[in-house]
Short mmCIF file of C-alpha atoms in Angstrom, two decimals:
data_model
loop_
_atom_site.label_atom_id
_atom_site.label_comp_id
_atom_site.label_asym_id
_atom_site.label_seq_id
_atom_site.Cartn_x
_atom_site.Cartn_y
_atom_site.Cartn_z
CA UNK V 1 106.68 114.84 83.81
CA UNK V 2 110.58 116.32 83.24
CA UNK V 3 111.56 112.68 83.61
CA UNK V 4 109.05 111.41 80.31
CA UNK V 5 110.23 114.15 78.82
CA UNK V 6 114.27 113.60 79.25
CA UNK V 7 113.45 109.83 78.34
CA UNK V 8 112.14 111.01 74.82
CA UNK V 9 108.46 110.84 75.40
CA UNK V 10 106.53 113.16 74.01
CA UNK V 11 102.50 113.98 75.90
CA UNK V 12 100.76 116.01 73.45
CA UNK V 13 97.76 115.48 76.33
CA UNK V 14 97.53 115.56 79.88
CA UNK V 15 94.49 116.31 82.34
CA UNK V 16 95.15 117.64 85.57
CA UNK V 17 93.57 115.17 88.36
CA UNK V 18 91.22 118.17 90.49
CA UNK V 19 90.73 120.55 87.32
CA UNK V 20 87.08 121.10 88.27
CA UNK V 21 87.16 121.54 91.79
CA UNK V 22 87.55 124.38 93.96
CA UNK V 23 87.65 125.77 97.85
CA UNK V 24 87.26 122.30 99.02
CA UNK V 25 89.20 121.92 102.43
CA UNK V 26 89.47 120.03 105.07
CA UNK V 27 86.97 119.72 108.16
CA UNK V 28 87.12 118.45 111.65
CA UNK V 29 84.08 117.78 112.70
CA UNK V 30 83.44 119.47 116.68
CA UNK V 31 79.90 118.50 117.60
CA UNK V 32 77.85 116.63 115.65
CA UNK V 33 73.57 116.71 116.32
CA UNK V 34 70.98 114.01 115.29
CA UNK V 35 68.27 116.40 114.49
CA UNK V 36 64.60 114.80 115.43
CA UNK V 37 62.50 113.41 112.83
CA UNK V 38 65.36 113.22 109.75
CA UNK V 39 68.22 111.36 108.80
CA UNK V 40 70.21 114.25 109.08
CA UNK V 41 72.71 115.84 111.62
CA UNK V 42 73.54 119.33 112.74
CA UNK V 43 77.30 119.77 112.40
CA UNK V 44 79.66 122.56 113.70
CA UNK V 45 83.46 122.26 111.52
CA UNK V 46 86.47 123.62 112.03
CA UNK V 47 87.70 124.86 108.66
CA UNK V 48 90.91 126.31 109.96
CA UNK V 49 91.21 129.89 108.97
CA UNK V 50 88.35 129.71 107.53
CA UNK V 51 86.74 130.24 110.90
CA UNK V 52 84.02 127.39 112.37
CA UNK V 53 80.58 127.01 110.59
CA UNK V 54 77.87 124.81 110.53
CA UNK V 55 76.96 122.45 108.49
CA UNK V 56 73.59 120.07 108.04
CA UNK V 57 74.50 116.38 106.58
CA UNK V 58 72.56 113.67 105.97
CA UNK V 59 75.53 111.56 105.26
CA UNK V 60 75.48 108.40 107.72
CA UNK V 61 79.36 108.39 108.65
CA UNK V 62 79.17 111.87 109.68
CA UNK V 63 80.29 112.16 113.37
CA UNK V 64 82.31 114.26 116.18
CA UNK V 65 86.18 114.44 115.90
CA UNK V 66 85.93 112.91 111.89
CA UNK V 67 88.01 115.13 109.12
CA UNK V 68 85.81 115.11 105.61
CA UNK V 69 86.54 116.83 103.05
CA UNK V 70 84.28 120.58 103.62
CA UNK V 71 83.78 122.18 100.57
CA UNK V 72 83.23 126.01 101.65
CA UNK V 73 80.31 128.50 99.71
CA UNK V 74 81.31 129.50 96.23
CA UNK V 75 82.51 125.62 95.72
CA UNK V 76 83.14 124.46 93.18
CA UNK V 77 82.30 119.68 92.82
CA UNK V 78 80.37 117.29 91.58
CA UNK V 79 76.19 116.95 90.86
CA UNK V 80 75.51 113.18 91.77
CA UNK V 81 72.41 111.82 90.97
CA UNK V 82 70.01 110.65 93.77
CA UNK V 83 72.18 107.25 93.53
CA UNK V 84 75.04 109.32 94.98
CA UNK V 85 77.33 108.05 92.84
CA UNK V 86 76.00 108.90 88.48
CA UNK V 87 78.19 112.26 88.53
CA UNK V 88 75.22 114.65 86.71
CA UNK V 89 77.30 117.81 86.01
CA UNK V 90 79.36 120.31 88.42
CA UNK V 91 77.39 121.98 91.20
CA UNK V 92 78.66 125.59 92.92
CA UNK V 93 78.03 125.28 96.72
CA UNK V 94 75.98 127.65 98.09
CA UNK V 95 74.53 128.84 101.71
CA UNK V 96 71.57 126.64 101.97
CA UNK V 97 68.78 125.46 104.77
CA UNK V 98 67.56 122.57 105.42
CA UNK V 99 64.28 121.26 107.70
CA UNK V 100 64.48 124.77 108.41
CA UNK V 101 68.49 124.57 109.52
CA UNK V 102 71.26 126.98 108.60
CA UNK V 103 74.00 125.03 106.56
CA UNK V 104 77.45 127.47 105.35
CA UNK V 105 78.93 124.44 102.88
CA UNK V 106 78.99 121.00 102.48
CA UNK V 107 80.91 117.65 103.74
CA UNK V 108 81.18 115.52 100.71
CA UNK V 109 81.77 112.39 99.49
CA UNK V 110 84.93 111.16 97.36
CA UNK V 111 82.55 111.12 94.37
CA UNK V 112 81.40 114.73 94.69
CA UNK V 113 85.07 116.29 94.42
CA UNK V 114 86.50 113.56 92.06
CA UNK V 115 87.70 110.57 94.08
CA UNK V 116 87.71 107.01 93.00
CA UNK V 117 88.08 103.85 96.04
CA UNK V 118 91.55 103.24 93.25
CA UNK V 119 93.33 107.19 93.77
CA UNK V 120 92.40 107.41 97.18
CA UNK V 121 91.46 103.83 100.17
CA UNK V 122 87.91 104.48 100.89
CA UNK V 123 86.27 107.19 97.93
CA UNK V 124 84.40 104.15 97.11
CA UNK V 125 82.00 104.54 100.15
CA UNK V 126 78.32 106.03 99.78
CA UNK V 127 78.84 108.51 102.65
CA UNK V 128 82.13 111.30 103.40
CA UNK V 129 84.97 110.64 102.70
CA UNK V 130 86.92 110.09 105.86
CA UNK V 131 90.26 111.54 105.33
CA UNK V 132 93.59 111.07 107.73
CA UNK V 133 93.59 111.83 111.42
CA UNK V 134 96.73 114.47 111.20
CA UNK V 135 94.90 116.23 108.44
CA UNK V 136 95.05 119.99 108.96
CA UNK V 137 91.61 121.57 109.41
CA UNK V 138 91.36 124.03 106.49
CA UNK V 139 93.70 122.41 104.55
CA UNK V 140 93.37 122.27 100.54
CA UNK V 141 92.53 118.82 100.40
CA UNK V 142 93.78 118.19 96.54
CA UNK V 143 97.43 117.67 97.35
CA UNK V 144 96.02 114.77 100.51
CA UNK V 145 94.16 112.85 97.80
CA UNK V 146 96.13 113.59 95.13
CA UNK V 147 94.23 115.62 93.17
CA UNK V 148 96.46 118.06 92.62
CA UNK V 149 98.38 115.45 90.30
CA UNK V 150 98.10 114.45 86.36
CA UNK V 151 96.91 112.26 84.22
CA UNK V 152 99.04 111.46 80.67
CA UNK V 153 96.33 110.08 78.18
CA UNK V 154 97.83 106.97 76.74
CA UNK V 155 96.52 107.52 73.50
CA UNK V 156 98.60 110.76 73.27
CA UNK V 157 101.96 109.40 73.96
CA UNK V 158 104.34 109.01 71.19
CA UNK V 159 107.56 106.77 72.32
CA UNK V 160 110.35 109.20 69.28
CA UNK V 161 113.09 106.47 69.24
CA UNK V 162 114.19 104.86 72.14
CA UNK V 163 114.78 101.71 73.36
CA UNK V 164 111.69 99.46 74.22
CA UNK V 165 112.69 99.15 77.58
CA UNK V 166 113.52 101.87 79.92
CA UNK V 167 114.75 101.47 83.32
CA UNK V 168 111.69 101.78 86.78
CA UNK V 169 114.61 103.91 88.01
CA UNK V 170 114.29 106.84 85.32
CA UNK V 171 110.99 107.47 87.37
CA UNK V 172 112.30 107.33 90.49
#
């Protein structure tokens, strides 16, 4: 941002990518057992300093050893339609019960936390977003996924009195 301003750019608006998302951390699935007669799995998830949580999950790619975004109780994420791709607003995660099993949070897809395939490889998959193996359980997912960054509205990016050609070195 400062480099843009120092080159003579004025920015009227900027948007924080992850502004709507809160309390989403890295969750490492320790155990994952199929719930007989359903598409659901009962998982034990390490959420770092947030503890080890029981999560009921219906994603087909959930597996022991995997690291995924974990929305803790009280987290805010995007609500999706039944197609799991269309965002219908925001929702707050609460303690739930699926098929009689308590669930203390939700493992998330890319869509549910506002991440696209262009932002992070694998985010377009219709299932859980797989995080890098070196992700630390309990860590905030925003820096890992680039959700702590900003987008400058190019419609409102104004060049005042500078050369049309700017060296890429100004932005590195």
